[in-house]
CSV table of C-alpha atoms in Angstrom, one decimal:
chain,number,residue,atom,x,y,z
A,1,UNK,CA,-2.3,-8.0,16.6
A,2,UNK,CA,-1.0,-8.3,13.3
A,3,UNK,CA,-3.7,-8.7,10.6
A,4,UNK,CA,-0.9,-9.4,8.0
A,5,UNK,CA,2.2,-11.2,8.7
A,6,UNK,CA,5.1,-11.2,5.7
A,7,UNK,CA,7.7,-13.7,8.5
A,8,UNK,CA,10.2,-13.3,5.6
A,9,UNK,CA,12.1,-10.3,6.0
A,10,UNK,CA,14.9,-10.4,3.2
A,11,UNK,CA,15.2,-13.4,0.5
A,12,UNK,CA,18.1,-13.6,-1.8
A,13,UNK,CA,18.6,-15.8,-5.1
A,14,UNK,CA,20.3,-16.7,-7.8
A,15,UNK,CA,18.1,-15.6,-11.2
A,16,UNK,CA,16.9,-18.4,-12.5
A,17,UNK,CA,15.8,-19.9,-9.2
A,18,UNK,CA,12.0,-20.3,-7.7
A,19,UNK,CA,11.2,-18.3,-4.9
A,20,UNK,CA,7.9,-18.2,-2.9
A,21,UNK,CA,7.3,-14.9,-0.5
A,22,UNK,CA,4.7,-16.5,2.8
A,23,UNK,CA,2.1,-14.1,3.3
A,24,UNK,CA,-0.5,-15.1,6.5
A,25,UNK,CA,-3.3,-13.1,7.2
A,26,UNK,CA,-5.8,-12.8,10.1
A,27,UNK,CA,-9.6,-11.5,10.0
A,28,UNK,CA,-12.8,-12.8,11.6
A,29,UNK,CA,-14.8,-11.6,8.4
A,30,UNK,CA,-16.2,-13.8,6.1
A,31,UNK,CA,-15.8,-11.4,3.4
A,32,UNK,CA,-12.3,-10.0,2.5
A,33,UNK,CA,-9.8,-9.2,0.0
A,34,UNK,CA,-6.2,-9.8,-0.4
A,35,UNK,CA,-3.8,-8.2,-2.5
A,36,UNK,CA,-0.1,-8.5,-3.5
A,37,UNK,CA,1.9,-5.1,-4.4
A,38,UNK,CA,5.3,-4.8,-5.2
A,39,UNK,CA,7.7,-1.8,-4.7
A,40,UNK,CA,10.5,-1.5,-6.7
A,41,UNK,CA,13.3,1.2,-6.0
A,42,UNK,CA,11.9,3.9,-7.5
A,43,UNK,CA,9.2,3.8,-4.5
A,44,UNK,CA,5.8,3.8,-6.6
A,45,UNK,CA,3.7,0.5,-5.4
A,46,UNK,CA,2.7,-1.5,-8.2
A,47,UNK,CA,-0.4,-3.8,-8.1
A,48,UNK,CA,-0.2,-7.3,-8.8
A,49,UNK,CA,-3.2,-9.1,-8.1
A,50,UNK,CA,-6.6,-9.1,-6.1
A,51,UNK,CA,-8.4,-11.8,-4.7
A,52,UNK,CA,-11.7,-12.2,-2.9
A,53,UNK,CA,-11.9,-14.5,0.6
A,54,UNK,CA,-14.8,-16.8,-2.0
A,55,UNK,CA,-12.3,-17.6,-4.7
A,56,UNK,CA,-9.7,-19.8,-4.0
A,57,UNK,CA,-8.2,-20.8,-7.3
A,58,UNK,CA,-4.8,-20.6,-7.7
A,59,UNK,CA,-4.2,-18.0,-10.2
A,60,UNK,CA,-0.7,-17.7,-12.7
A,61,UNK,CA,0.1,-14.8,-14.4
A,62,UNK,CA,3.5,-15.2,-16.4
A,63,UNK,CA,6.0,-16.4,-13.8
A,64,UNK,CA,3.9,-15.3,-11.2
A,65,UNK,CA,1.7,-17.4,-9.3
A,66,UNK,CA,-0.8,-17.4,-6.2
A,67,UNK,CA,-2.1,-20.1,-3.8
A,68,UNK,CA,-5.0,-18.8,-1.5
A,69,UNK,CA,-5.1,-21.4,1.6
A,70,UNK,CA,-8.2,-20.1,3.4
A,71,UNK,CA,-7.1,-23.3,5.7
A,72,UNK,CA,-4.5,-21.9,6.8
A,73,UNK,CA,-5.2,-18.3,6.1
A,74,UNK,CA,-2.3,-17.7,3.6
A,75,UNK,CA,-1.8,-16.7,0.6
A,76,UNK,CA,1.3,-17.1,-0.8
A,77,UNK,CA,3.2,-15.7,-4.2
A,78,UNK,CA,6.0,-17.6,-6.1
A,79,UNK,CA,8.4,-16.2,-8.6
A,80,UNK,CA,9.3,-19.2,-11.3
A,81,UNK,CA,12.2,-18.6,-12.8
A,82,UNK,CA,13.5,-15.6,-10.8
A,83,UNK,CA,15.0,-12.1,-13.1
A,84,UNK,CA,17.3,-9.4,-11.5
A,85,UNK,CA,14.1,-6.9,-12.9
A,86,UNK,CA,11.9,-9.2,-9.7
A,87,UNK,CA,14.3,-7.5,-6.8
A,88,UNK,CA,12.2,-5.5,-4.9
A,89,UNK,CA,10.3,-5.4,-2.0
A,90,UNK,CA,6.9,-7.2,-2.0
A,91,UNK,CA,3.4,-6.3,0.5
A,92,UNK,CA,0.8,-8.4,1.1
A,93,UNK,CA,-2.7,-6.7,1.7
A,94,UNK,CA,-5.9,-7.4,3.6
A,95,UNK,CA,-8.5,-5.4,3.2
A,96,UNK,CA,-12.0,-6.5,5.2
A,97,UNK,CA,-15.4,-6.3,4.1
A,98,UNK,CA,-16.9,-4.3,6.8
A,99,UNK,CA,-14.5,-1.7,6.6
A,100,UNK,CA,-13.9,-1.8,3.2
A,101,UNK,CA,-10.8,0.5,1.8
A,102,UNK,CA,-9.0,-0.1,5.2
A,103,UNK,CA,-6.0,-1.9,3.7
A,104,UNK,CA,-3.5,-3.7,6.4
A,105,UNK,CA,-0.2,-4.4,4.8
A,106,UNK,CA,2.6,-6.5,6.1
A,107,UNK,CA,5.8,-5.2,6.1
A,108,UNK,CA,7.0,-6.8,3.1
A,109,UNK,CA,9.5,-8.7,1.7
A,110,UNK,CA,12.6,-7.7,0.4
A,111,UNK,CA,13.9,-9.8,-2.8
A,112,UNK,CA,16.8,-9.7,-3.9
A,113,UNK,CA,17.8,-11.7,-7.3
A,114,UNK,CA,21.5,-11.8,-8.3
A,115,UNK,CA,22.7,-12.5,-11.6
N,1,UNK,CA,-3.6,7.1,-18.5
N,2,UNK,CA,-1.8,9.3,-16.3
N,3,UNK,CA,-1.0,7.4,-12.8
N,4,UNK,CA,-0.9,9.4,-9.3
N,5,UNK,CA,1.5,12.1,-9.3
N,6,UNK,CA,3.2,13.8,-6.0
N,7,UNK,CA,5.1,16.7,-5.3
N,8,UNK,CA,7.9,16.7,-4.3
N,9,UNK,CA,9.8,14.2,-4.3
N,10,UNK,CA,11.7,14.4,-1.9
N,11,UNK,CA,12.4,17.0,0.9
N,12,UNK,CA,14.3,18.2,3.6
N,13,UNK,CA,13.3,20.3,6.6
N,14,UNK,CA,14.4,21.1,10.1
N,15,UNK,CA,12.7,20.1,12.9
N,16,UNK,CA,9.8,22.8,13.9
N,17,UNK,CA,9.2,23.6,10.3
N,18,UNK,CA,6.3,23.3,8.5
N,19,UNK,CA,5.9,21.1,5.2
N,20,UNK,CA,3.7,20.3,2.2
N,21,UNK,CA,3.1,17.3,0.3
N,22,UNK,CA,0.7,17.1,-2.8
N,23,UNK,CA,-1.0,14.7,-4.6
N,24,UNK,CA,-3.4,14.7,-7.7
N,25,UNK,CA,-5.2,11.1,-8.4
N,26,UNK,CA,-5.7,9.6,-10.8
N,27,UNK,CA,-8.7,11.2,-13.5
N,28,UNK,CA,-12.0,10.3,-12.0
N,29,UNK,CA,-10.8,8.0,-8.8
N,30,UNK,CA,-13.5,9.5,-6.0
N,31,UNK,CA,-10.9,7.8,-3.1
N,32,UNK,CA,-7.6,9.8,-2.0
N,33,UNK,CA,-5.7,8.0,0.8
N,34,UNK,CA,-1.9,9.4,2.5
N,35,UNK,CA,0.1,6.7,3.7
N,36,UNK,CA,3.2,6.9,5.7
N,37,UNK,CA,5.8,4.5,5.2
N,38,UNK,CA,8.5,4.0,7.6
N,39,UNK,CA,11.8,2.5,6.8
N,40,UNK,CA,11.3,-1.5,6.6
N,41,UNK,CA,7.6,-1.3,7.1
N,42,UNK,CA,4.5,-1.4,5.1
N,43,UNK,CA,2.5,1.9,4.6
N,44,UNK,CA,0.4,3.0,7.4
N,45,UNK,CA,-2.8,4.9,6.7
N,46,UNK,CA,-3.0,8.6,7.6
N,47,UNK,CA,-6.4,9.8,6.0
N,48,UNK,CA,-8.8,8.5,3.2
N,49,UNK,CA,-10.9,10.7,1.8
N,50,UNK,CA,-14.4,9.8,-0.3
N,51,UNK,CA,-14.4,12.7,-2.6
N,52,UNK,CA,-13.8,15.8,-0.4
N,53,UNK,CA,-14.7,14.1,2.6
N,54,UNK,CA,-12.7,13.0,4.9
N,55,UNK,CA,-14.3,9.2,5.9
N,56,UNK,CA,-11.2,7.8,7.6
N,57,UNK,CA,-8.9,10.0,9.8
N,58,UNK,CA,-8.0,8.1,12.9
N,59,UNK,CA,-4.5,7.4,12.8
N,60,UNK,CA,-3.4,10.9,11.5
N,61,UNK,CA,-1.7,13.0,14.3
N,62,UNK,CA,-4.0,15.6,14.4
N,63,UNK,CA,-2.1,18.1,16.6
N,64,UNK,CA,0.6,18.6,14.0
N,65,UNK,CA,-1.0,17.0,10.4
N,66,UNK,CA,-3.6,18.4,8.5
N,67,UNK,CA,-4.8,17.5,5.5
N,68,UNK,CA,-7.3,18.7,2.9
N,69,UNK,CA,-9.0,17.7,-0.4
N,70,UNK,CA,-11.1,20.4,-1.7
N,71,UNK,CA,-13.1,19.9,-5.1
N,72,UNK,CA,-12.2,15.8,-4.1
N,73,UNK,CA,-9.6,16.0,-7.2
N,74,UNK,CA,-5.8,17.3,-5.3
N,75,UNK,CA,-5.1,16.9,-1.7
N,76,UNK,CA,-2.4,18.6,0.6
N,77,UNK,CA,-0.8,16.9,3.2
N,78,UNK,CA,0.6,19.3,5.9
N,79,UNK,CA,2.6,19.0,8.9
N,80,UNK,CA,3.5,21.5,11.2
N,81,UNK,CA,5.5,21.5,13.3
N,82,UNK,CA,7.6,18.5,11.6
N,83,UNK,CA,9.7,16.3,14.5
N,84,UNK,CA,12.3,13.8,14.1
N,85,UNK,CA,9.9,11.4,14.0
N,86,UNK,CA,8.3,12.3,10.9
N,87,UNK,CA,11.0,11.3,8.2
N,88,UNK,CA,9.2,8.6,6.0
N,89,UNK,CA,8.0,8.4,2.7
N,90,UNK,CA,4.4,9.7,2.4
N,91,UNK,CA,2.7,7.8,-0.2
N,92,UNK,CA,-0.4,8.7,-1.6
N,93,UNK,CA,-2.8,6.4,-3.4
N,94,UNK,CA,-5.7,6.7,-5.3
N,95,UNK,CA,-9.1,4.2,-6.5
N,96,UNK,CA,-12.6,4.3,-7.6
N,97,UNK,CA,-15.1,2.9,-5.6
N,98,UNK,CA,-18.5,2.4,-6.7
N,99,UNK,CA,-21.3,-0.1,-5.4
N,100,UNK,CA,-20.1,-2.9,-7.8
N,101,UNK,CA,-16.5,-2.9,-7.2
N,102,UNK,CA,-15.8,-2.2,-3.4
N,103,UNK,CA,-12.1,-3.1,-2.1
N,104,UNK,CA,-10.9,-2.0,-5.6
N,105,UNK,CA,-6.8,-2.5,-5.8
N,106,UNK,CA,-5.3,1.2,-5.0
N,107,UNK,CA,-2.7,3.1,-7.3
N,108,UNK,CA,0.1,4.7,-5.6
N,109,UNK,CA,2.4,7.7,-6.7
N,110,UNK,CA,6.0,7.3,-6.3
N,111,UNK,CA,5.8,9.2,-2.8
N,112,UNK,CA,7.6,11.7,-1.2
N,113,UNK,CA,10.7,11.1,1.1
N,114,UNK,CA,10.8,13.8,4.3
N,115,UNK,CA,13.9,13.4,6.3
N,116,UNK,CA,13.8,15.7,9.1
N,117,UNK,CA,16.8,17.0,10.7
């Protein structure tokens, strides 16, 4: 089964626009960590942000912003006011307590912002 | 800082040859891990290595991959004989795990593309 799910294959806006990228994860640990990366096309995956399965603030960085749903097991990453430099593709990460540094990714989300 | 650098960056073999990849990690980062990425996917881990040992090696394809990290600073990646099967990027990635900061986030290099023909 699929520990990370990313259900959104390709997204395309209009810069400018809000766009959230779904990301729904699956683990019977208590104690986890999820991660968002983003690959632009040069290849080289960037880290974004870290969170542990204790902390579920939202967290905004700049445009960029997180909500952690343990309810529902998501955590989800919008985009306010989408730029043509935000096209890329974006992974969500698990990565479980006790097997800690075994990442699962999903298989990301292509965005794609258009001028 | 210097980030995680790979060579080369891209290559091109036939099948039943042998190929290379290297990686050297970031300064200091004990953890090495090779990822394969497939077209459309996420990365898929190959090996991670704590220092020069290898603690995580169950998905690599042992009858044809190798891999080694001696001094636990620069690893190779080798496959031989390559297949069709094998063109993907091979990403390596790079973090430093201590007691206080497991799950740390990793850093990747920019890969390296095989496309076997």
């Amino acid at each position: 089964a699929q520990k990370v799910t990313q259900a959104q294959t390709e997204i395309s806006v209009v810069e400018k626009e809000d766009v959230t990228l779904d990301c729904v994860y699956e683990t019977r640990d208590t104690t986890y960590y999820l991660f968002w990366y983003k690959q632009p096309p040069s290849g080289e995956l960037v880290f974004l942000i870290r969170r542990n399965s204790f902390d579920e603030q939202n967290e905004i960085s700049g445009r960029y912003s997180w909500n952690f749903q343990k309810s529902t097991s998501s955590f989800n990453f919008t985009i306010t006011a989408s730029q043509v430099v935000d096209s890329a593709v974006y992974f969500c990460a698990l990565s479980e307590m006790d097997n800690f540094n075994k990442f699962y990714f999903g298989s990301g989300t292509k965005l794609n912002v258009k001028p | 800082e210097a980030g995680v650098v790979q060579s080369p960056r891209y290559k091109i073999i036939e099948k039943k040859q042998p190929v290379a990849f290297w990686c050297n990690p970031i300064s200091g980062h004990n953890t090495l891990y090779w990822y394969r990425q497939n077209l459309g996917q996420g990365p898929e881990l190959l090996i991670r290595y704590e220092n020069e040992e290898a603690v995580d090696d169950s998905q690599l394809p042992k009858d044809r991959f190798s891999a080694e990290r001696l001094k636990g600073v620069d690893s190779t990646l080798k496959i031989q004989p390559a297949e069709l099967g094998d063109s993907a990027v091979y990403l390596c990635a790079s973090s430093l795990e201590d007691p206080e900061s497991y799950n740390s986030p990793l850093h990747f290099g920019n890969g390296t593309r095989l496309t076997v023909t």
